[in-house]
mmCIF file of C-alpha atoms and ligand atoms in Angstrom:
data_model
loop_
_atom_site.group_PDB
_atom_site.id
_atom_site.type_symbol
_atom_site.label_atom_id
_atom_site.label_comp_id
_atom_site.label_asym_id
_atom_site.label_seq_id
_atom_site.Cartn_x
_atom_site.Cartn_y
_atom_site.Cartn_z
ATOM 1 C CA MET A 29 -7.531 -8.537 11.870
ATOM 2 C CA HIS A 30 -5.045 -5.985 10.593
ATOM 3 C CA GLU A 31 -5.942 -6.400 6.899
ATOM 4 C CA MET A 32 -9.650 -6.042 7.611
ATOM 5 C CA ALA A 33 -9.134 -2.602 9.154
ATOM 6 C CA LEU A 34 -6.964 -1.580 6.211
ATOM 7 C CA CYS A 35 -9.646 -2.664 3.753
ATOM 8 C CA GLU A 36 -12.258 -0.636 5.559
ATOM 9 C CA GLY A 37 -9.917 2.319 5.249
ATOM 10 C CA ILE A 38 -9.534 1.745 1.508
ATOM 11 C CA ILE A 39 -13.283 1.466 1.016
ATOM 12 C CA GLY A 40 -13.698 4.686 2.991
ATOM 13 C CA ILE A 41 -11.398 6.458 0.524
ATOM 14 C CA VAL A 42 -13.254 4.969 -2.460
ATOM 15 C CA GLU A 43 -16.621 6.078 -1.098
ATOM 16 C CA GLU A 44 -15.302 9.555 -0.431
ATOM 17 C CA GLU A 45 -14.051 9.761 -4.042
ATOM 18 C CA ALA A 46 -17.383 8.442 -5.309
ATOM 19 C CA ARG A 47 -19.136 11.333 -3.566
ATOM 20 C CA LYS A 48 -16.701 13.896 -4.940
ATOM 21 C CA ARG A 49 -16.505 12.597 -8.505
ATOM 22 C CA ALA A 50 -20.002 11.124 -8.709
ATOM 23 C CA PHE A 51 -19.212 7.746 -10.216
ATOM 24 C CA ALA A 52 -21.410 4.706 -9.695
ATOM 25 C CA LYS A 53 -19.075 1.803 -10.250
ATOM 26 C CA VAL A 54 -15.458 1.011 -9.495
ATOM 27 C CA ASN A 55 -13.613 -1.404 -11.759
ATOM 28 C CA VAL A 56 -10.096 -1.317 -10.383
ATOM 29 C CA VAL A 57 -8.573 0.003 -7.207
ATOM 30 C CA CYS A 58 -4.836 0.444 -7.573
ATOM 31 C CA LEU A 59 -3.045 0.374 -4.293
ATOM 32 C CA GLU A 60 0.548 1.179 -3.422
ATOM 33 C CA ILE A 61 2.004 -0.761 -0.546
ATOM 34 C CA GLY A 62 5.411 0.001 0.879
ATOM 35 C CA ALA A 63 7.743 -2.996 1.197
ATOM 36 C CA LEU A 64 8.138 -2.253 4.913
ATOM 37 C CA SER A 65 4.450 -1.872 5.717
ATOM 38 C CA HIS A 66 3.843 -5.442 6.976
ATOM 39 C CA VAL A 67 0.828 -5.843 4.740
ATOM 40 C CA ALA A 68 0.291 -9.251 3.139
ATOM 41 C CA PRO A 69 -1.062 -8.595 -0.380
ATOM 42 C CA GLU A 70 -2.918 -11.927 -0.576
ATOM 43 C CA ALA A 71 -4.686 -11.417 2.745
ATOM 44 C CA LEU A 72 -5.534 -7.897 1.687
ATOM 45 C CA LYS A 73 -7.113 -9.050 -1.573
ATOM 46 C CA PHE A 74 -9.171 -11.625 0.263
ATOM 47 C CA CYS A 75 -10.462 -9.121 2.820
ATOM 48 C CA PHE A 76 -11.075 -6.504 0.189
ATOM 49 C CA GLU A 77 -13.535 -8.728 -1.631
ATOM 50 C CA ALA A 78 -15.442 -9.411 1.570
ATOM 51 C CA VAL A 79 -15.560 -5.778 2.680
ATOM 52 C CA ALA A 80 -16.285 -4.386 -0.800
ATOM 53 C CA ALA A 81 -19.277 -6.686 -1.323
ATOM 54 C CA ARG A 82 -21.563 -4.327 0.609
ATOM 55 C CA THR A 83 -20.259 -1.125 -0.956
ATOM 56 C CA ILE A 84 -19.827 0.816 -4.191
ATOM 57 C CA ALA A 85 -16.586 -1.094 -4.742
ATOM 58 C CA ARG A 86 -18.462 -4.370 -5.154
ATOM 59 C CA GLY A 87 -16.749 -6.544 -7.776
ATOM 60 C CA ALA A 88 -13.798 -4.178 -8.107
ATOM 61 C CA ARG A 89 -10.382 -5.686 -8.698
ATOM 62 C CA LEU A 90 -7.633 -4.789 -6.293
ATOM 63 C CA GLU A 91 -4.294 -4.145 -7.954
ATOM 64 C CA ILE A 92 -1.314 -3.971 -5.697
ATOM 65 C CA VAL A 93 1.927 -2.216 -6.543
ATOM 66 C CA GLU A 94 4.736 -2.723 -4.102
ATOM 67 C CA THR A 95 6.990 0.261 -3.584
ATOM 68 C CA PRO A 96 10.520 -0.220 -2.234
ATOM 69 C CA GLY A 97 11.582 0.664 1.249
ATOM 70 C CA THR A 98 14.045 3.482 1.539
ATOM 71 C CA ALA A 99 16.468 4.306 4.293
ATOM 72 C CA TRP A 100 19.168 6.801 5.081
ATOM 73 C CA CYS A 101 22.544 5.215 5.685
ATOM 74 C CA MET A 102 24.466 7.153 8.300
ATOM 75 C CA ASP A 103 27.720 5.528 7.219
ATOM 76 C CA CYS A 104 27.453 6.380 3.506
ATOM 77 C CA SER A 105 25.426 9.541 4.092
ATOM 78 C CA ARG A 106 23.022 8.688 1.361
ATOM 79 C CA SER A 107 19.607 7.244 0.701
ATOM 80 C CA VAL A 108 19.441 3.530 -0.159
ATOM 81 C CA GLU A 109 16.726 1.027 -1.037
ATOM 82 C CA ILE A 110 15.996 -1.864 1.295
ATOM 83 C CA ARG A 111 13.609 -4.785 1.074
ATOM 84 C CA GLN A 112 13.003 -5.246 4.748
ATOM 85 C CA ARG A 113 13.615 -3.595 8.046
ATOM 86 C CA TYR A 114 16.897 -4.404 9.850
ATOM 87 C CA GLU A 115 18.545 -5.259 6.573
ATOM 88 C CA PRO A 116 22.143 -4.029 6.183
ATOM 89 C CA CYS A 117 22.972 -1.162 3.851
ATOM 90 C CA PRO A 118 23.233 -2.567 0.289
ATOM 91 C CA SER A 119 26.110 -0.234 -0.381
ATOM 92 C CA CYS A 120 28.431 -0.548 2.652
ATOM 93 C CA GLY A 121 26.922 -3.465 4.598
ATOM 94 C CA GLY A 122 26.481 -1.341 7.720
ATOM 95 C CA TYR A 123 23.502 -1.382 10.030
ATOM 96 C CA HIS A 124 23.221 2.316 10.763
ATOM 97 C CA LEU A 125 20.101 2.787 8.716
ATOM 98 C CA GLN A 126 17.166 4.998 9.415
ATOM 99 C CA VAL A 127 13.978 4.055 7.572
ATOM 100 C CA THR A 128 12.659 7.008 5.572
ATOM 101 C CA GLY A 129 9.990 5.458 3.352
ATOM 102 C CA GLY A 130 8.158 2.322 2.325
ATOM 103 C CA GLU A 131 5.993 1.984 5.422
ATOM 104 C CA GLU A 132 2.932 3.600 3.921
ATOM 105 C CA MET A 133 -0.049 2.374 1.979
ATOM 106 C CA ARG A 134 -2.096 4.547 -0.335
ATOM 107 C CA VAL A 135 -4.705 4.427 -3.041
ATOM 108 C CA ARG A 136 -2.890 5.449 -6.205
ATOM 109 C CA GLU A 137 -5.642 5.255 -8.765
ATOM 110 C CA LEU A 138 -9.270 4.318 -9.265
ATOM 111 C CA GLU A 139 -10.635 3.052 -12.531
ATOM 112 C CA VAL A 140 -14.329 3.902 -12.571
ATOM 113 C CA ASP A 141 -17.420 4.085 -14.722
HETATM 114 ZN ZN1 LIG B 27 25.840 2.432 3.808
#
């Protein structure tokens, strides 16, 4: 399952931070997910709880912030925001878009004790 692998990745980052910053408990994991990343926030939250149960992130809340997708419109020659892939340019309606951002997922912040 796609989300399961992602959660293991997140926990890996949290554990790495725990080693570096020497904290013992994680309260909140704030995650940024690009609108074009194909990640389902609900599925991710569900998996996170299961994966975190055996780790330092046990009981931590997962907060998800969705960041917009961005693309370069070759017709307008400028950067525009899109909500999903293969969407037309919101400015000119054209389809000559090249996705430049919004596909990534990253841990933005950890709230720890
Ligand atoms: Zn355009």
